[in-house]
């Protein structure tokens, strides 16, 4: 069993133990076999479930009282982690139970930016459909379109622009999405503009 698998198995056991200790449990667990998770432990396991894409564990932890305000030391929420790793169901779950789908980390980066950077187009579309602003800036003034341009995500560049992303926006250093694409030796896809109306 890998370290990751052992960690997830341990987290599941702890979450289920925490649930078994609650007064509503059908079968009480002997005190020697069970203990409650501390708030810090519950937060860590919730964040780990978000990274791993473990919906069942995340649900168990939230139901056991894990805080939806859990954050990593860089300010990543469970939803941001799930989006970055492409876990669509978890992104939807976290948004549905109260995690802000458009919230940002300590550097102002959002779940949408993370999904775009990693190329998770379906997750990015879901976040936009939930109302996340395609032109939201991080603290450096960069947008999801700039991240898409930096890593050459042509499909997402077109999607973002179709949803209103501003190609002409400049970050704090004065760079546009086209400038970010140029750093990688590429160009932005041409905009599909409608032709003149026929008379």
Backbone as JSON, one array per atom type, in Angstrom:
{
  "sequence": "XXXXXXXXXXXXXXXXXXXXXXXXXXXXXXXXXXXXXXXXXXXXXXXXXXXXXXXXXXXXXXXXXXXXXXXXXXXXXXXXXXXXXXXXXXXXXXXXXXXXXXXXXXXXXXXXXXXXXXXXXXXXXXXXXXXXXXXXXXXXXXXXXXXXXXXXXXXXXXXXXXXXXXXXXXXXXXXXXXXXXXXXXXXXXXXXXXXXXXX",
  "N": [[0.85, -1.18, 0.0], [0.63, 2.19, -0.88], [2.14, 5.27, 0.41], [0.34, 7.38, 0.14], [-2.1, 6.0, -0.11], [-2.18, 4.73, 2.39], [-2.34, 6.99, 4.01], [-4.81, 8.05, 3.25], [-6.46, 5.93, 3.95], [-6.08, 5.94, 6.73], [-7.13, 8.44, 7.31], [-9.8, 8.05, 6.58], [-10.49, 6.12, 8.48], [-10.21, 7.62, 10.83], [-12.12, 9.62, 10.38], [-14.47, 8.13, 10.27], [-14.4, 7.08, 12.83], [-14.72, 9.41, 14.3], [-17.31, 10.03, 13.54], [-18.64, 7.85, 14.61], [-18.47, 8.34, 17.3], [-20.32, 10.27, 17.79], [-23.43, 11.31, 19.3], [-25.6, 10.39, 17.84], [-24.93, 8.03, 16.67], [-25.56, 4.7, 15.55], [-24.47, 2.37, 16.59], [-22.74, 2.34, 19.46], [-19.26, 3.05, 20.02], [-16.6, 1.57, 21.75], [-14.87, 3.51, 24.21], [-12.05, 3.18, 24.23], [-11.49, 2.57, 21.63], [-12.13, 4.72, 20.06], [-11.86, 8.19, 19.16], [-12.35, 11.72, 19.09], [-11.69, 13.8, 16.27], [-9.37, 16.46, 16.38], [-9.97, 19.96, 15.77], [-7.97, 20.96, 14.1], [-6.9, 18.6, 13.0], [-9.13, 17.61, 11.63], [-9.43, 19.62, 9.74], [-7.04, 19.32, 8.28], [-7.39, 16.73, 7.21], [-9.65, 17.19, 5.67], [-8.67, 18.94, 3.74], [-6.78, 17.23, 2.62], [-8.5, 15.3, 1.53], [-9.66, 16.83, -0.45], [-7.53, 17.31, -2.19], [-7.0, 14.68, -2.99], [-9.34, 13.92, -4.2], [-11.39, 12.6, -2.91], [-14.51, 12.19, -2.44], [-16.35, 10.88, -0.74], [-14.98, 10.74, 1.72], [-14.61, 13.48, 2.21], [-17.29, 14.3, 2.51], [-17.97, 12.83, 4.82], [-16.25, 13.97, 6.69], [-17.11, 16.66, 6.72], [-19.72, 16.3, 7.6], [-19.1, 15.36, 10.1], [-18.27, 17.61, 11.29], [-16.06, 19.05, 10.36], [-14.45, 22.09, 9.57], [-15.55, 24.28, 7.05], [-14.06, 26.41, 6.54], [-11.45, 25.68, 6.41], [-8.03, 26.02, 5.58], [-4.97, 25.89, 3.71], [-1.48, 26.56, 4.46], [-0.97, 28.46, 2.57], [-3.31, 29.55, 2.03], [-5.12, 28.09, 0.49], [-8.32, 26.95, -0.18], [-10.53, 24.11, 0.48], [-12.05, 23.83, -1.86], [-10.56, 25.22, -3.81], [-8.29, 23.56, -3.93], [-9.49, 21.17, -4.84], [-10.39, 21.99, -7.36], [-7.98, 22.66, -8.66], [-6.84, 20.16, -8.85], [-8.6, 18.94, -10.52], [-11.01, 17.73, -9.71], [-14.08, 17.44, -10.3], [-16.63, 16.7, -9.16], [-16.17, 17.06, -6.43], [-15.61, 19.8, -6.35], [-18.13, 20.82, -6.99], [-19.57, 19.78, -4.8], [-18.32, 21.04, -2.56], [-18.92, 23.71, -3.17], [-21.7, 23.61, -3.03], [-22.12, 23.13, -0.32], [-21.28, 25.41, 0.89], [-18.7, 26.55, 0.53], [-17.0, 29.25, -0.89], [-17.1, 29.45, -4.33], [-15.71, 31.23, -5.83], [-13.79, 32.34, -4.29], [-10.52, 33.4, -3.11], [-6.98, 32.55, -2.76], [-4.16, 33.32, -0.58], [-2.61, 34.81, -2.3], [-4.38, 35.84, -4.01], [-5.18, 34.17, -6.02], [-7.59, 32.18, -7.72], [-10.0, 29.42, -7.68], [-10.86, 29.08, -10.29], [-8.69, 30.11, -11.76], [-6.75, 28.21, -11.04], [-7.87, 25.83, -12.1], [-7.88, 26.46, -14.81], [-5.12, 26.85, -15.29], [-4.19, 24.24, -14.91], [-5.54, 22.97, -16.92], [-8.12, 21.93, -16.7], [-10.83, 21.91, -18.17], [-13.63, 21.4, -17.94], [-14.14, 21.74, -15.22], [-13.42, 24.42, -15.01], [-15.41, 25.59, -16.63], [-17.68, 24.95, -15.11], [-17.21, 26.5, -12.82], [-17.32, 29.08, -13.88], [-19.98, 29.03, -14.68], [-21.09, 29.06, -12.18], [-20.87, 31.63, -11.51], [-18.36, 32.81, -11.25], [-16.05, 35.38, -11.85], [-14.57, 35.94, -14.9], [-12.68, 37.83, -15.31], [-11.51, 38.34, -12.89], [-8.86, 39.42, -10.82], [-5.63, 38.41, -9.57], [-3.34, 39.22, -6.86], [-1.23, 40.21, -8.3], [-2.4, 41.26, -10.44], [-3.1, 39.51, -12.42], [-5.07, 37.44, -14.58], [-7.41, 34.71, -15.21], [-7.32, 34.26, -17.96], [-4.73, 35.06, -18.59], [-3.25, 33.09, -17.29], [-4.08, 30.89, -18.8], [-2.99, 31.62, -21.26], [-0.28, 31.63, -20.66], [0.32, 28.91, -20.32], [-0.5, 27.82, -22.67], [-3.21, 26.99, -23.24], [-5.28, 26.58, -25.48], [-8.03, 25.88, -25.99], [-9.25, 26.69, -23.62], [-8.58, 29.39, -23.6], [-10.16, 30.32, -25.73], [-12.68, 29.69, -24.66], [-12.77, 31.27, -22.32], [-12.61, 33.83, -23.43], [-14.95, 33.83, -24.88], [-16.68, 33.96, -22.81], [-16.33, 36.49, -21.91], [-13.76, 37.32, -21.12], [-11.16, 39.7, -20.87], [-9.0, 40.45, -23.32], [-7.3, 42.6, -23.63], [-6.57, 43.4, -21.1], [-4.2, 44.45, -18.65], [-1.6, 43.3, -16.51], [-0.02, 44.0, -13.28], [2.56, 44.44, -14.07], [2.27, 45.41, -16.54], [1.78, 43.62, -18.58], [-0.06, 41.83, -21.1], [-2.39, 39.16, -21.88], [-1.52, 38.21, -24.35], [1.16, 38.93, -24.23], [2.0, 37.2, -22.21], [1.62, 34.76, -23.49], [3.56, 35.02, -25.45], [5.89, 34.73, -23.97], [6.25, 32.07, -23.92], [6.73, 31.48, -26.48], [4.51, 31.34, -28.11], [1.34, 32.3, -29.61], [-1.75, 34.04, -29.02], [-4.88, 32.47, -29.81], [-6.66, 33.45, -32.76], [-9.24, 35.86, -32.51], [-12.61, 35.02, -32.99], [-14.48, 36.88, -34.81], [-17.7, 38.15, -35.61], [-18.78, 38.55, -38.97], [-19.72, 41.35, -41.18], [-23.18, 42.24, -41.14], [-25.49, 40.85, -43.43], [-27.2, 42.64, -46.03]],
  "CA": [[0.0, 0.0, 0.0], [1.43, 3.4, -0.98], [1.99, 6.23, 1.52], [-0.91, 8.12, -0.08], [-3.22, 5.12, 0.21], [-2.22, 4.56, 3.84], [-2.81, 8.25, 4.59], [-6.25, 8.17, 3.01], [-7.12, 4.91, 4.76], [-6.05, 6.42, 8.11], [-8.07, 9.55, 7.4], [-11.14, 7.47, 6.57], [-10.72, 5.49, 9.78], [-10.41, 8.68, 11.82], [-13.41, 10.29, 10.13], [-15.54, 7.22, 10.68], [-14.35, 7.03, 14.29], [-15.34, 10.65, 14.79], [-18.76, 9.91, 13.34], [-19.16, 6.83, 15.53], [-18.5, 8.9, 18.65], [-21.41, 11.22, 17.93], [-24.57, 10.75, 20.02], [-26.6, 9.8, 16.94], [-24.43, 6.78, 16.1], [-26.42, 3.56, 15.83], [-23.76, 1.41, 17.43], [-21.67, 3.04, 20.19], [-17.93, 2.46, 19.95], [-15.94, 1.62, 23.06], [-13.98, 4.67, 24.3], [-10.66, 2.85, 23.92], [-11.34, 2.41, 20.19], [-12.53, 5.89, 19.31], [-11.58, 9.53, 19.66], [-12.74, 12.78, 18.17], [-10.63, 14.54, 15.6], [-9.26, 17.87, 16.76], [-10.32, 20.85, 14.65], [-6.82, 21.03, 13.19], [-6.82, 17.32, 12.28], [-10.26, 17.55, 10.7], [-9.11, 20.54, 8.64], [-5.99, 18.7, 7.46], [-7.96, 15.62, 6.45], [-10.55, 17.74, 4.66], [-7.82, 19.44, 2.67], [-6.21, 16.05, 1.95], [-9.56, 14.69, 0.71], [-9.84, 17.69, -1.61], [-6.42, 17.03, -3.11], [-7.09, 13.3, -3.49], [-10.6, 13.7, -4.92], [-12.18, 11.63, -2.16], [-15.79, 12.8, -2.12], [-16.95, 10.21, 0.41], [-14.28, 11.18, 2.91], [-14.93, 14.89, 2.42], [-18.65, 14.38, 3.06], [-17.95, 12.32, 6.19], [-15.58, 14.96, 7.53], [-17.99, 17.82, 6.87], [-20.83, 15.88, 8.47], [-18.56, 15.19, 11.45], [-18.0, 18.93, 11.84], [-14.86, 19.73, 9.85], [-14.77, 23.46, 9.16], [-15.42, 24.63, 5.63], [-13.09, 27.52, 6.48], [-10.1, 25.11, 6.42], [-7.11, 26.59, 4.59], [-3.56, 25.51, 3.81], [-0.66, 27.7, 4.89], [-0.96, 29.45, 1.49], [-4.67, 30.06, 1.89], [-5.94, 27.31, -0.43], [-9.51, 26.34, 0.4], [-10.76, 22.77, -0.09], [-12.56, 23.95, -3.23], [-9.43, 25.58, -4.68], [-7.49, 22.35, -4.12], [-10.24, 20.23, -5.69], [-10.39, 22.53, -8.73], [-6.61, 22.56, -9.18], [-6.57, 18.76, -9.16], [-9.56, 18.48, -11.51], [-12.06, 16.9, -9.11], [-15.31, 18.18, -10.57], [-17.69, 16.41, -8.19], [-15.81, 17.69, -5.16], [-15.8, 21.25, -6.5], [-19.57, 21.05, -6.87], [-19.99, 19.49, -3.43], [-17.87, 22.11, -1.67], [-19.7, 24.92, -3.46], [-23.06, 23.41, -2.56], [-22.22, 23.17, 1.15], [-20.97, 26.73, 1.42], [-17.38, 27.12, 0.23], [-17.12, 30.22, -1.98], [-16.42, 28.93, -5.52], [-14.93, 32.3, -6.45], [-12.85, 32.85, -3.3], [-9.12, 33.36, -3.52], [-5.97, 32.2, -1.76], [-3.46, 34.48, -0.04], [-2.05, 35.59, -3.41], [-5.48, 36.29, -4.86], [-5.5, 33.18, -7.06], [-8.9, 31.56, -7.52], [-10.19, 28.06, -8.19], [-10.92, 29.18, -11.75], [-7.31, 30.24, -12.25], [-6.09, 26.92, -10.86], [-8.43, 24.87, -13.07], [-7.39, 26.87, -16.14], [-3.68, 26.58, -15.35], [-3.98, 22.8, -15.04], [-6.22, 22.47, -18.1], [-9.37, 21.24, -16.35], [-11.82, 22.76, -18.84], [-14.98, 21.18, -17.43], [-14.18, 22.39, -13.91], [-13.41, 25.87, -15.27], [-16.76, 25.97, -17.1], [-18.6, 24.87, -13.97], [-16.97, 27.65, -11.95], [-17.88, 30.25, -14.57], [-21.43, 28.89, -14.58], [-21.47, 29.4, -10.81], [-20.78, 33.08, -11.34], [-17.0, 33.32, -11.04], [-15.69, 36.43, -12.81], [-13.42, 35.55, -15.73], [-11.69, 38.91, -15.26], [-11.02, 38.55, -11.53], [-7.4, 39.52, -10.79], [-4.91, 38.09, -8.34], [-2.67, 40.42, -6.34], [-0.31, 40.69, -9.33], [-3.21, 41.78, -11.54], [-3.23, 38.5, -13.48], [-6.39, 36.84, -14.73], [-7.43, 33.33, -15.71], [-6.89, 34.28, -19.37], [-3.27, 35.14, -18.61], [-2.75, 31.75, -16.95], [-4.32, 30.03, -19.97], [-2.03, 32.02, -22.29], [1.06, 31.23, -20.22], [0.55, 27.48, -20.5], [-0.95, 27.41, -24.0], [-4.49, 26.29, -23.2], [-6.07, 27.2, -26.55], [-9.47, 25.68, -25.8], [-9.69, 27.52, -22.5], [-8.48, 30.78, -24.02], [-11.38, 30.61, -26.5], [-13.81, 29.62, -23.73], [-12.74, 32.45, -21.45], [-12.95, 35.02, -24.22], [-16.38, 33.73, -25.21], [-17.4, 34.31, -21.59], [-16.09, 37.89, -21.57], [-12.4, 37.64, -20.65], [-10.61, 40.86, -21.58], [-7.69, 40.2, -23.91], [-6.46, 43.8, -23.51], [-6.25, 43.67, -19.69], [-2.78, 44.41, -18.32], [-1.31, 43.02, -15.1], [0.72, 45.08, -12.6], [3.8, 44.67, -14.81], [1.92, 45.94, -17.86], [1.69, 42.56, -19.59], [-1.36, 41.3, -21.49], [-2.39, 37.71, -22.12], [-0.67, 37.97, -25.52], [2.55, 38.99, -23.77], [2.29, 35.96, -21.48], [1.77, 33.7, -24.5], [4.84, 35.22, -26.13], [7.0, 34.23, -23.15], [6.39, 30.64, -24.23], [6.93, 31.35, -27.92], [3.24, 31.08, -28.79], [0.46, 33.46, -29.76], [-3.14, 33.75, -28.68], [-5.7, 32.14, -30.97], [-7.39, 34.6, -33.31], [-10.62, 36.03, -32.07], [-13.62, 34.79, -34.03], [-15.4, 38.01, -34.81], [-18.72, 38.0, -36.66], [-18.63, 39.44, -40.14], [-20.79, 42.34, -41.3], [-24.51, 41.68, -41.42], [-25.93, 40.94, -44.83], [-28.37, 43.52, -46.22]],
  "C": [[0.89, 1.23, 0.0], [1.21, 4.29, 0.24], [0.69, 6.97, 1.37], [-2.11, 7.27, 0.3], [-3.35, 4.9, 1.71], [-2.75, 5.81, 4.51], [-4.31, 8.4, 4.43], [-7.0, 7.15, 3.86], [-7.18, 5.35, 6.22], [-7.05, 7.56, 8.29], [-9.51, 9.05, 7.41], [-11.45, 6.86, 7.93], [-10.98, 6.54, 10.85], [-11.75, 9.37, 11.64], [-14.56, 9.41, 10.59], [-15.58, 7.06, 12.2], [-15.02, 8.26, 14.89], [-16.85, 10.58, 14.65], [-19.36, 8.93, 14.34], [-19.28, 7.36, 16.95], [-19.67, 9.86, 18.86], [-22.61, 10.55, 18.58], [-25.58, 10.05, 19.12], [-26.14, 8.47, 16.34], [-25.33, 5.62, 16.5], [-25.77, 2.57, 16.77], [-22.62, 2.13, 18.14], [-20.34, 2.29, 20.07], [-17.29, 2.61, 21.31], [-14.95, 2.77, 23.1], [-12.54, 4.37, 23.93], [-10.42, 2.78, 22.42], [-11.57, 3.7, 19.41], [-12.07, 7.17, 19.98], [-12.07, 10.53, 18.63], [-11.51, 13.37, 17.5], [-10.57, 15.93, 16.21], [-9.67, 18.7, 15.55], [-9.2, 20.9, 13.62], [-6.69, 19.75, 12.37], [-7.93, 17.24, 11.24], [-9.99, 18.44, 9.5], [-8.08, 19.91, 7.71], [-6.54, 17.56, 6.61], [-8.93, 16.11, 5.38], [-9.75, 18.26, 3.47], [-7.18, 18.28, 1.89], [-7.25, 15.37, 1.06], [-9.8, 15.5, -0.54], [-8.76, 17.44, -2.65], [-6.6, 15.66, -3.79], [-8.35, 13.03, -4.3], [-11.5, 12.7, -4.24], [-13.46, 12.27, -1.64], [-16.4, 12.2, -0.86], [-16.3, 10.66, 1.73], [-14.6, 12.63, 3.22], [-16.31, 15.05, 3.04], [-18.67, 13.93, 4.52], [-17.32, 13.33, 7.14], [-16.45, 16.19, 7.77], [-19.15, 17.48, 7.79], [-20.38, 15.71, 9.92], [-18.16, 16.52, 12.07], [-16.75, 19.61, 11.37], [-15.25, 21.09, 9.3], [-14.56, 23.67, 7.67], [-14.48, 25.8, 5.44], [-11.65, 27.0, 6.49], [-9.27, 25.71, 5.28], [-5.73, 26.01, 4.8], [-2.76, 26.74, 4.27], [-0.53, 28.76, 3.8], [-2.37, 29.96, 1.19], [-5.54, 29.3, 0.91], [-7.13, 26.72, 0.34], [-9.66, 24.91, -0.14], [-11.23, 22.85, -1.54], [-11.44, 24.32, -4.2], [-8.57, 24.35, -4.96], [-8.19, 21.36, -5.04], [-10.23, 20.69, -7.13], [-9.03, 22.36, -9.39], [-6.29, 21.13, -9.6], [-7.64, 18.14, -10.07], [-10.69, 17.62, -10.99], [-13.41, 17.61, -9.18], [-16.39, 17.95, -9.52], [-17.42, 17.08, -6.85], [-15.97, 19.2, -5.23], [-17.27, 21.59, -6.32], [-20.06, 20.83, -5.45], [-19.6, 20.63, -2.5], [-18.65, 23.4, -1.91], [-21.11, 24.8, -2.9], [-23.19, 23.49, -1.04], [-21.68, 24.46, 1.75], [-19.58, 27.29, 1.21], [-17.54, 28.05, -0.98], [-16.38, 29.72, -3.22], [-15.51, 29.96, -6.17], [-13.93, 32.92, -5.48], [-11.41, 32.68, -3.75], [-8.21, 32.92, -2.38], [-5.24, 33.47, -1.31], [-2.84, 35.37, -1.12], [-3.12, 36.08, -4.37], [-5.83, 35.33, -5.98], [-6.79, 32.45, -6.7], [-8.91, 30.12, -8.01], [-10.24, 28.06, -9.71], [-9.52, 29.28, -12.34], [-6.57, 28.91, -12.16], [-6.56, 25.89, -11.87], [-7.92, 25.18, -14.47], [-5.91, 26.52, -16.3], [-3.41, 25.09, -15.58], [-4.73, 22.18, -16.22], [-7.5, 21.7, -17.83], [-10.56, 22.06, -16.87], [-13.22, 22.61, -18.26], [-15.14, 21.86, -16.08], [-14.23, 23.9, -14.1], [-14.79, 26.33, -15.73], [-17.76, 25.96, -15.96], [-18.44, 26.09, -13.06], [-17.5, 28.94, -12.57], [-19.4, 30.22, -14.48], [-21.94, 29.23, -13.18], [-21.26, 30.88, -10.5], [-19.38, 33.64, -11.11], [-16.6, 34.24, -12.2], [-14.45, 36.02, -13.59], [-12.33, 36.62, -15.72], [-11.19, 39.21, -13.86], [-9.5, 38.51, -11.55], [-6.84, 38.96, -9.49], [-4.14, 39.33, -7.9], [-1.68, 41.0, -7.33], [-1.07, 41.25, -10.53], [-3.42, 40.79, -12.67], [-4.6, 37.83, -13.42], [-6.28, 35.4, -15.21], [-6.96, 33.27, -17.16], [-5.37, 34.33, -19.47], [-2.64, 33.79, -18.26], [-2.93, 30.8, -18.14], [-3.31, 30.33, -21.07], [-0.62, 31.54, -21.94], [1.33, 29.76, -20.5], [-0.06, 26.93, -21.8], [-2.23, 26.6, -24.03], [-5.46, 26.91, -24.21], [-7.56, 27.08, -26.36], [-10.0, 26.59, -24.69], [-9.57, 29.01, -22.82], [-9.75, 31.17, -24.79], [-12.6, 30.63, -25.6], [-13.88, 30.87, -22.86], [-13.12, 33.7, -22.22], [-14.42, 35.01, -24.63], [-17.23, 34.13, -24.01], [-17.07, 35.72, -21.1], [-14.72, 38.25, -21.05], [-11.8, 38.73, -21.52], [-9.18, 40.6, -22.04], [-6.74, 41.38, -23.68], [-6.05, 44.14, -22.07], [-4.75, 43.54, -19.46], [-2.6, 44.13, -16.82], [-0.46, 44.15, -14.51], [2.04, 45.4, -13.29], [3.55, 45.18, -16.22], [1.78, 44.9, -18.95], [0.24, 42.14, -19.85], [-1.26, 39.78, -21.62], [-1.5, 37.37, -23.32], [0.81, 38.01, -25.13], [2.94, 37.72, -23.02], [2.44, 34.79, -22.44], [3.13, 33.79, -25.17], [6.02, 34.73, -25.3], [7.25, 32.75, -23.4], [6.56, 30.39, -25.73], [5.66, 31.02, -28.69], [2.46, 32.39, -28.94], [-0.94, 33.06, -29.32], [-3.89, 33.36, -29.94], [-6.4, 33.41, -31.47], [-8.78, 34.66, -32.74], [-11.55, 35.77, -33.23], [-14.64, 35.92, -33.94], [-16.44, 37.83, -35.9], [-18.47, 38.99, -37.8], [-19.77, 40.43, -40.21], [-22.11, 41.67, -41.66], [-24.86, 41.86, -42.88], [-27.13, 41.86, -44.93], [-29.5, 42.77, -46.9]]
}
